Amino acid sequence: MTTALITHADCLQHVTPEGHPEQVARLEHILHALEPLDLARYTAPLAAEDDILRIHPAGYLSGLRKARPQEGFAQIDGDTYMSPGSIDAAFRAAGAVLKAVDLVMAGDAGNAFAAIRPPGHHAETETAMGFCLFGNAALAAKHALDHHGLSRVAVVDFDVHHGNGTQDLLWAEPRALVVTSQQMPLWPGTGRPEEDGAHDNILNIPLAPGSGRAEMQAAYEGQAFPRLRAFKPELIIISAGFDAHQDDPLASLNWSTGDFAWITAELCKLAQELCQGRIVSTLEGGYDLNALAAATRAHVEELIKAAS
Ligand SMILES: [Zn+2]
């Protein structure tokens, strides 16, 4: 079996103002780093409007469409901008994760990585924030549950920021387990252990600023992996943010590139044990271009090893 890579050139048409960390160059660096790898490459379709409406209300979608600028930028939140190409990019990003789920569920790929932007895990039901427009990981989970008929799907979010959007979108979804680790304190400020979902279906794991491999491994081996084993997901979705990297300018965890390889390999082993290796990973943050490219490559190389 192969690892699928799903992306689309439209994701490079979501442009942010000069100096904004969530920039076009992020995806360019990643695609360049993944170029030599043996991947089954797919072009992301546009998600259907009905897919987006599975997680966001119609008023939210029409509000975004109204906010879309004809040129330049529209600021829709303190740090979230739209350019003329942002809506299409967001529909491709959502389409990429849907395609990734379809490929993995059909057995056409062992696992899959969606190299997309804008990212998704901060987008709440009715609120675009933190560079995110649509909740891609939550959408992938809902699609796997509702369209593919799965009973249990897990989302694992190792982005350095709390996946508040994914938490909000799946808060009352008993068929989804959300496991999210984040530096705390850090924007957006949520992600305390007592935020545990309407059905005890959210596991928040705060990590102290300055902490690194030992604390991360202890948290995942001690809390995340046992919880995943107990839940027995039929698919694992990864919100793959690489901003816990020690070189990242937006946060202060000290993960190395090798730590991203470790966590990916461990999640692949768990997926092998629990759900025939099924993993769908989607890009979230990561803002040092070189660290982002290296960590993403390490992540995807582990996916490839696990699928082959
Ligand atoms: Zn982040």
mmCIF file of C-alpha atoms and ligand atoms in Angstrom:
data_model
loop_
_atom_site.group_PDB
_atom_site.id
_atom_site.type_symbol
_atom_site.label_atom_id
_atom_site.label_comp_id
_atom_site.label_asym_id
_atom_site.label_seq_id
_atom_site.Cartn_x
_atom_site.Cartn_y
_atom_site.Cartn_z
ATOM 1 C CA MET A 1 0.000 0.000 0.000
ATOM 2 C CA THR A 2 1.036 3.561 -0.548
ATOM 3 C CA THR A 3 0.853 6.892 1.195
ATOM 4 C CA ALA A 4 -1.323 9.405 -0.631
ATOM 5 C CA LEU A 5 -0.366 13.061 -0.868
ATOM 6 C CA ILE A 6 -3.282 15.353 -1.629
ATOM 7 C CA THR A 7 -2.774 19.014 -2.426
ATOM 8 C CA HIS A 8 -3.832 21.697 -4.908
ATOM 9 C CA ALA A 9 -2.242 24.783 -6.440
ATOM 10 C CA ASP A 10 -5.264 26.803 -5.246
ATOM 11 C CA CYS A 11 -3.890 26.448 -1.715
ATOM 12 C CA LEU A 12 -1.060 28.749 -2.842
ATOM 13 C CA GLN A 13 -3.609 31.389 -3.862
ATOM 14 C CA HIS A 14 -4.621 32.076 -0.263
ATOM 15 C CA VAL A 15 -2.348 35.054 0.282
ATOM 16 C CA THR A 16 -1.686 36.801 3.581
ATOM 17 C CA PRO A 17 -0.148 40.240 4.214
ATOM 18 C CA GLU A 18 3.638 40.673 4.094
ATOM 19 C CA GLY A 19 5.225 39.329 7.276
ATOM 20 C CA HIS A 20 2.262 37.133 8.239
ATOM 21 C CA PRO A 21 3.536 33.790 9.552
ATOM 22 C CA GLU A 22 0.888 31.715 7.736
ATOM 23 C CA GLN A 23 2.345 32.448 4.311
ATOM 24 C CA VAL A 24 2.329 30.885 0.859
ATOM 25 C CA ALA A 25 6.010 29.931 1.251
ATOM 26 C CA ARG A 26 5.069 27.413 3.965
ATOM 27 C CA LEU A 27 3.340 25.125 1.504
ATOM 28 C CA GLU A 28 5.958 25.745 -1.176
ATOM 29 C CA HIS A 29 8.711 24.624 1.211
ATOM 30 C CA ILE A 30 6.745 21.531 2.191
ATOM 31 C CA LEU A 31 5.976 20.495 -1.385
ATOM 32 C CA HIS A 32 9.631 20.943 -2.288
ATOM 33 C CA ALA A 33 10.704 18.789 0.667
ATOM 34 C CA LEU A 34 8.225 16.055 -0.274
ATOM 35 C CA GLU A 35 9.169 16.055 -3.962
ATOM 36 C CA PRO A 36 11.702 13.171 -3.799
ATOM 37 C CA LEU A 37 9.423 10.902 -1.762
ATOM 38 C CA ASP A 38 7.546 7.943 -3.171
ATOM 39 C CA LEU A 39 3.943 9.085 -2.797
ATOM 40 C CA ALA A 40 0.712 8.536 -4.673
ATOM 41 C CA ARG A 41 -0.094 12.104 -5.645
ATOM 42 C CA TYR A 42 -3.630 13.425 -5.967
ATOM 43 C CA THR A 43 -5.119 16.787 -6.794
ATOM 44 C CA ALA A 44 -7.609 17.943 -4.183
ATOM 45 C CA PRO A 45 -11.193 18.352 -5.382
ATOM 46 C CA LEU A 46 -13.295 21.290 -4.223
ATOM 47 C CA ALA A 47 -15.389 20.235 -1.248
ATOM 48 C CA ALA A 48 -19.116 20.446 -1.907
ATOM 49 C CA GLU A 49 -21.027 23.149 -0.093
ATOM 50 C CA ASP A 50 -23.016 20.415 1.674
ATOM 51 C CA ASP A 51 -19.767 19.042 3.071
ATOM 52 C CA ILE A 52 -18.911 22.381 4.666
ATOM 53 C CA LEU A 53 -22.475 22.670 5.973
ATOM 54 C CA ARG A 54 -21.921 19.414 7.831
ATOM 55 C CA ILE A 55 -19.850 21.390 10.345
ATOM 56 C CA HIS A 56 -20.500 25.112 9.779
ATOM 57 C CA PRO A 57 -23.910 26.859 9.504
ATOM 58 C CA ALA A 58 -25.001 28.430 6.199
ATOM 59 C CA GLY A 59 -24.749 31.922 7.687
ATOM 60 C CA TYR A 60 -21.090 31.400 8.463
ATOM 61 C CA LEU A 61 -20.330 30.320 4.914
ATOM 62 C CA SER A 62 -22.260 33.209 3.361
ATOM 63 C CA GLY A 63 -20.508 35.617 5.752
ATOM 64 C CA LEU A 64 -17.122 34.419 4.559
ATOM 65 C CA ARG A 65 -18.206 34.741 0.939
ATOM 66 C CA LYS A 66 -19.382 38.293 1.578
ATOM 67 C CA ALA A 67 -16.087 39.126 3.281
ATOM 68 C CA ARG A 68 -14.026 37.897 0.327
ATOM 69 C CA PRO A 69 -12.129 40.886 -1.101
ATOM 70 C CA GLN A 70 -11.935 41.585 -4.845
ATOM 71 C CA GLU A 71 -8.303 42.549 -4.323
ATOM 72 C CA GLY A 72 -5.926 42.949 -1.413
ATOM 73 C CA PHE A 73 -6.984 41.551 1.936
ATOM 74 C CA ALA A 74 -9.980 41.381 4.215
ATOM 75 C CA GLN A 75 -9.201 41.012 7.909
ATOM 76 C CA ILE A 76 -11.811 38.768 9.456
ATOM 77 C CA ASP A 77 -10.239 38.260 12.879
ATOM 78 C CA GLY A 78 -7.251 39.635 14.800
ATOM 79 C CA ASP A 79 -4.822 37.523 12.807
ATOM 80 C CA THR A 80 -6.959 35.881 10.102
ATOM 81 C CA TYR A 81 -7.054 37.342 6.606
ATOM 82 C CA MET A 82 -8.727 36.507 3.334
ATOM 83 C CA SER A 83 -7.437 37.298 -0.136
ATOM 84 C CA PRO A 84 -9.396 36.857 -3.380
ATOM 85 C CA GLY A 85 -8.216 33.218 -3.581
ATOM 86 C CA SER A 86 -8.937 32.245 0.011
ATOM 87 C CA ILE A 87 -12.406 30.751 -0.440
ATOM 88 C CA ASP A 88 -11.260 28.423 -3.218
ATOM 89 C CA ALA A 89 -8.181 27.497 -1.159
ATOM 90 C CA ALA A 90 -10.381 26.662 1.830
ATOM 91 C CA PHE A 91 -12.702 24.540 -0.341
ATOM 92 C CA ARG A 92 -9.653 22.707 -1.754
ATOM 93 C CA ALA A 93 -8.256 22.193 1.752
ATOM 94 C CA ALA A 94 -11.554 20.705 2.883
ATOM 95 C CA GLY A 95 -11.751 18.704 -0.352
ATOM 96 C CA ALA A 96 -8.268 17.340 0.282
ATOM 97 C CA VAL A 97 -9.137 15.891 3.675
ATOM 98 C CA LEU A 98 -12.372 14.413 2.301
ATOM 99 C CA LYS A 99 -10.433 12.810 -0.554
ATOM 100 C CA ALA A 100 -7.848 11.544 1.956
ATOM 101 C CA VAL A 101 -10.570 9.858 4.004
ATOM 102 C CA ASP A 102 -12.120 8.349 0.863
ATOM 103 C CA LEU A 103 -8.785 6.948 -0.346
ATOM 104 C CA VAL A 104 -7.906 5.403 3.000
ATOM 105 C CA MET A 105 -11.387 4.011 3.625
ATOM 106 C CA ALA A 106 -11.475 2.462 0.142
ATOM 107 C CA GLY A 107 -8.098 0.833 0.738
ATOM 108 C CA ASP A 108 -6.628 2.745 -2.199
ATOM 109 C CA ALA A 109 -4.008 4.195 0.143
ATOM 110 C CA GLY A 110 -2.654 2.887 3.420
ATOM 111 C CA ASN A 111 -2.607 6.373 4.862
ATOM 112 C CA ALA A 112 -2.709 9.920 3.512
ATOM 113 C CA PHE A 113 -1.361 13.412 4.066
ATOM 114 C CA ALA A 114 -3.235 16.550 3.020
ATOM 115 C CA ALA A 115 -0.703 19.310 2.296
ATOM 116 C CA ILE A 116 -3.073 22.224 2.468
ATOM 117 C CA ARG A 117 -3.680 25.744 3.651
ATOM 118 C CA PRO A 118 -5.477 27.556 5.135
ATOM 119 C CA PRO A 119 -5.176 25.281 8.156
ATOM 120 C CA GLY A 120 -8.283 24.318 10.105
ATOM 121 C CA HIS A 121 -8.075 23.414 13.770
ATOM 122 C CA HIS A 122 -8.872 26.886 15.189
ATOM 123 C CA ALA A 123 -12.033 27.415 13.103
ATOM 124 C CA GLU A 124 -14.991 27.082 15.460
ATOM 125 C CA THR A 125 -18.572 26.401 14.403
ATOM 126 C CA GLU A 126 -19.310 30.061 13.665
ATOM 127 C CA THR A 127 -15.939 31.739 14.107
ATOM 128 C CA ALA A 128 -12.944 31.946 11.777
ATOM 129 C CA MET A 129 -9.799 32.491 13.811
ATOM 130 C CA GLY A 130 -6.121 31.651 14.135
ATOM 131 C CA PHE A 131 -5.509 31.638 10.338
ATOM 132 C CA CYS A 132 -8.292 29.012 9.907
ATOM 133 C CA LEU A 133 -11.521 29.159 7.901
ATOM 134 C CA PHE A 134 -12.985 25.622 7.843
ATOM 135 C CA GLY A 135 -12.491 22.935 10.470
ATOM 136 C CA ASN A 136 -10.742 20.426 8.217
ATOM 137 C CA ALA A 137 -9.949 17.760 10.829
ATOM 138 C CA ALA A 138 -13.459 17.829 12.288
ATOM 139 C CA LEU A 139 -14.879 17.684 8.776
ATOM 140 C CA ALA A 140 -12.767 14.609 8.021
ATOM 141 C CA ALA A 141 -14.076 12.981 11.198
ATOM 142 C CA LYS A 142 -17.719 13.757 10.387
ATOM 143 C CA HIS A 143 -17.253 12.501 6.828
ATOM 144 C CA ALA A 144 -15.785 9.226 8.065
ATOM 145 C CA LEU A 145 -18.630 8.803 10.546
ATOM 146 C CA ASP A 146 -21.595 9.921 8.454
ATOM 147 C CA HIS A 147 -20.532 9.056 4.911
ATOM 148 C CA HIS A 148 -18.421 5.956 5.532
ATOM 149 C CA GLY A 149 -20.504 4.713 8.431
ATOM 150 C CA LEU A 150 -17.740 4.382 10.980
ATOM 151 C CA SER A 151 -18.682 4.195 14.648
ATOM 152 C CA ARG A 152 -15.545 5.667 16.213
ATOM 153 C CA VAL A 153 -13.005 8.143 14.856
ATOM 154 C CA ALA A 154 -10.130 9.717 16.789
ATOM 155 C CA VAL A 155 -8.484 13.066 16.092
ATOM 156 C CA VAL A 156 -4.957 13.536 17.443
ATOM 157 C CA ASP A 157 -3.759 17.152 17.359
ATOM 158 C CA PHE A 158 -0.085 17.743 18.153
ATOM 159 C CA ASP A 159 0.034 21.333 16.917
ATOM 160 C CA VAL A 160 1.574 23.537 19.626
ATOM 161 C CA HIS A 161 -1.653 25.558 19.845
ATOM 162 C CA HIS A 162 -4.880 24.174 21.253
ATOM 163 C CA GLY A 163 -7.221 22.740 18.629
ATOM 164 C CA ASN A 164 -10.083 24.823 19.975
ATOM 165 C CA GLY A 165 -12.007 24.651 16.719
ATOM 166 C CA THR A 166 -11.861 20.875 16.480
ATOM 167 C CA GLN A 167 -12.854 20.709 20.151
ATOM 168 C CA ASP A 168 -15.814 23.024 19.523
ATOM 169 C CA LEU A 169 -16.978 21.196 16.382
ATOM 170 C CA LEU A 170 -16.750 17.733 17.975
ATOM 171 C CA TRP A 171 -17.637 18.703 21.561
ATOM 172 C CA ALA A 172 -20.998 16.907 21.478
ATOM 173 C CA GLU A 173 -20.025 14.111 19.050
ATOM 174 C CA PRO A 174 -19.853 10.886 21.090
ATOM 175 C CA ARG A 175 -18.447 8.954 18.110
ATOM 176 C CA ALA A 176 -15.320 11.130 18.051
ATOM 177 C CA LEU A 177 -12.445 11.211 20.516
ATOM 178 C CA VAL A 178 -10.293 14.342 20.333
ATOM 179 C CA VAL A 179 -6.807 14.103 21.846
ATOM 180 C CA THR A 180 -4.986 17.412 21.727
ATOM 181 C CA SER A 181 -1.662 18.465 23.248
ATOM 182 C CA GLN A 182 -0.692 22.116 23.453
ATOM 183 C CA GLN A 183 1.695 24.493 25.088
ATOM 184 C CA MET A 184 -0.028 26.206 27.992
ATOM 185 C CA PRO A 185 -0.128 29.097 28.567
ATOM 186 C CA LEU A 186 -0.331 30.086 24.899
ATOM 187 C CA TRP A 187 -2.898 31.528 22.503
ATOM 188 C CA PRO A 188 -5.855 30.764 22.248
ATOM 189 C CA GLY A 189 -5.851 30.113 25.993
ATOM 190 C CA THR A 190 -8.187 27.104 25.992
ATOM 191 C CA GLY A 191 -7.234 23.432 26.305
ATOM 192 C CA ARG A 192 -7.308 22.740 30.027
ATOM 193 C CA PRO A 193 -7.811 19.142 31.142
ATOM 194 C CA GLU A 194 -11.246 19.973 32.565
ATOM 195 C CA GLU A 195 -12.465 20.777 29.027
ATOM 196 C CA ASP A 196 -13.468 17.194 28.362
ATOM 197 C CA GLY A 197 -16.420 17.251 25.959
ATOM 198 C CA ALA A 198 -20.125 16.564 26.341
ATOM 199 C CA HIS A 199 -19.474 12.820 26.392
ATOM 200 C CA ASP A 200 -16.039 12.772 28.025
ATOM 201 C CA ASN A 201 -14.770 12.592 24.456
ATOM 202 C CA ILE A 202 -12.045 15.264 24.607
ATOM 203 C CA LEU A 203 -8.618 14.741 26.156
ATOM 204 C CA ASN A 204 -6.667 17.971 26.612
ATOM 205 C CA ILE A 205 -2.979 17.631 27.425
ATOM 206 C CA PRO A 206 -1.222 20.889 28.401
ATOM 207 C CA LEU A 207 2.565 21.005 27.991
ATOM 208 C CA ALA A 208 4.732 23.514 29.847
ATOM 209 C CA PRO A 209 6.693 26.153 27.914
ATOM 210 C CA GLY A 210 10.271 25.030 27.437
ATOM 211 C CA SER A 211 9.384 21.348 27.661
ATOM 212 C CA GLY A 212 10.694 18.908 25.089
ATOM 213 C CA ARG A 213 10.973 15.263 24.125
ATOM 214 C CA ALA A 214 10.808 13.717 27.600
ATOM 215 C CA GLU A 215 7.645 15.572 28.623
ATOM 216 C CA MET A 216 6.031 14.973 25.231
ATOM 217 C CA GLN A 217 6.743 11.239 25.304
ATOM 218 C CA ALA A 218 5.527 10.953 28.895
ATOM 219 C CA ALA A 219 2.291 12.748 27.996
ATOM 220 C CA TYR A 220 1.620 10.633 24.944
ATOM 221 C CA GLU A 221 2.672 7.308 26.461
ATOM 222 C CA GLY A 222 0.968 8.045 29.762
ATOM 223 C CA GLN A 223 -2.266 9.665 28.581
ATOM 224 C CA ALA A 224 -2.840 9.846 24.847
ATOM 225 C CA PHE A 225 -1.979 6.324 23.721
ATOM 226 C CA PRO A 226 -3.857 4.500 26.511
ATOM 227 C CA ARG A 227 -6.912 6.651 25.811
ATOM 228 C CA LEU A 228 -6.720 5.874 22.096
ATOM 229 C CA ARG A 229 -6.359 2.142 22.828
ATOM 230 C CA ALA A 230 -9.408 2.223 25.079
ATOM 231 C CA PHE A 231 -11.478 4.102 22.486
ATOM 232 C CA LYS A 232 -10.571 1.713 19.637
ATOM 233 C CA PRO A 233 -10.925 4.152 16.732
ATOM 234 C CA GLU A 234 -11.588 2.815 13.241
ATOM 235 C CA LEU A 235 -9.642 5.725 11.763
ATOM 236 C CA ILE A 236 -7.094 8.142 13.233
ATOM 237 C CA ILE A 237 -7.018 11.699 11.924
ATOM 238 C CA ILE A 238 -3.917 13.727 12.730
ATOM 239 C CA SER A 239 -3.938 17.504 12.973
ATOM 240 C CA ALA A 240 -0.290 17.783 12.046
ATOM 241 C CA GLY A 241 1.056 21.110 13.191
ATOM 242 C CA PHE A 242 4.811 21.450 13.360
ATOM 243 C CA ASP A 243 5.038 24.567 15.519
ATOM 244 C CA ALA A 244 6.078 22.659 18.646
ATOM 245 C CA HIS A 245 9.470 22.546 16.890
ATOM 246 C CA GLN A 246 12.278 24.193 18.847
ATOM 247 C CA ASP A 247 12.944 26.616 15.967
ATOM 248 C CA ASP A 248 9.344 27.818 15.664
ATOM 249 C CA PRO A 249 8.929 31.560 16.224
ATOM 250 C CA LEU A 250 5.346 31.431 17.579
ATOM 251 C CA ALA A 251 5.793 29.131 20.579
ATOM 252 C CA SER A 252 8.380 27.758 22.976
ATOM 253 C CA LEU A 253 8.261 23.985 23.071
ATOM 254 C CA ASN A 254 11.494 22.188 22.257
ATOM 255 C CA TRP A 255 10.548 19.324 19.990
ATOM 256 C CA SER A 256 13.149 18.270 17.436
ATOM 257 C CA THR A 257 12.493 17.064 13.914
ATOM 258 C CA GLY A 258 13.116 13.547 15.244
ATOM 259 C CA ASP A 259 10.343 13.999 17.804
ATOM 260 C CA PHE A 260 7.840 14.474 14.997
ATOM 261 C CA ALA A 261 9.139 11.246 13.463
ATOM 262 C CA TRP A 262 8.723 9.506 16.836
ATOM 263 C CA ILE A 263 5.166 10.629 17.449
ATOM 264 C CA THR A 264 4.179 9.763 13.879
ATOM 265 C CA ALA A 265 5.739 6.298 14.096
ATOM 266 C CA GLU A 266 3.978 5.649 17.395
ATOM 267 C CA LEU A 267 0.627 6.750 15.975
ATOM 268 C CA CYS A 268 1.224 4.520 12.949
ATOM 269 C CA LYS A 269 1.901 1.567 15.273
ATOM 270 C CA LEU A 270 -1.296 2.300 17.161
ATOM 271 C CA ALA A 271 -3.237 2.579 13.919
ATOM 272 C CA GLN A 272 -1.800 -0.765 12.833
ATOM 273 C CA GLU A 273 -2.923 -2.307 16.090
ATOM 274 C CA LEU A 274 -6.365 -0.683 16.148
ATOM 275 C CA CYS A 275 -7.575 0.173 12.653
ATOM 276 C CA GLN A 276 -5.610 -1.532 9.861
ATOM 277 C CA GLY A 277 -3.142 1.323 9.814
ATOM 278 C CA ARG A 278 -5.724 3.884 8.690
ATOM 279 C CA ILE A 279 -4.401 7.406 9.220
ATOM 280 C CA VAL A 280 -5.420 10.655 7.580
ATOM 281 C CA SER A 281 -3.091 13.534 8.419
ATOM 282 C CA THR A 282 -3.765 17.165 7.635
ATOM 283 C CA LEU A 283 -1.402 20.108 7.832
ATOM 284 C CA GLU A 284 -2.023 22.685 10.529
ATOM 285 C CA GLY A 285 0.693 25.105 11.778
ATOM 286 C CA GLY A 286 4.478 25.393 11.650
ATOM 287 C CA TYR A 287 6.092 28.757 10.953
ATOM 288 C CA ASP A 288 9.843 28.349 10.669
ATOM 289 C CA LEU A 289 10.074 27.457 6.999
ATOM 290 C CA ASN A 290 13.077 25.137 7.271
ATOM 291 C CA ALA A 291 11.902 23.406 10.448
ATOM 292 C CA LEU A 292 8.435 23.063 8.958
ATOM 293 C CA ALA A 293 9.748 21.447 5.783
ATOM 294 C CA ALA A 294 12.062 19.083 7.668
ATOM 295 C CA ALA A 295 9.481 18.061 10.261
ATOM 296 C CA THR A 296 6.779 17.551 7.641
ATOM 297 C CA ARG A 297 9.141 15.396 5.618
ATOM 298 C CA ALA A 298 9.994 13.347 8.714
ATOM 299 C CA HIS A 299 6.262 12.938 9.398
ATOM 300 C CA VAL A 300 5.472 11.830 5.859
ATOM 301 C CA GLU A 301 8.465 9.478 5.726
ATOM 302 C CA GLU A 302 7.087 7.662 8.767
ATOM 303 C CA LEU A 303 3.670 7.445 7.096
ATOM 304 C CA ILE A 304 5.361 5.927 4.029
ATOM 305 C CA LYS A 305 7.286 3.382 6.126
ATOM 306 C CA ALA A 306 4.094 2.357 7.887
ATOM 307 C CA ALA A 307 2.095 1.985 4.677
ATOM 308 C CA SER A 308 4.668 -0.046 2.780
HETATM 309 ZN ZN ZN B 1 -0.272 26.123 15.780
#
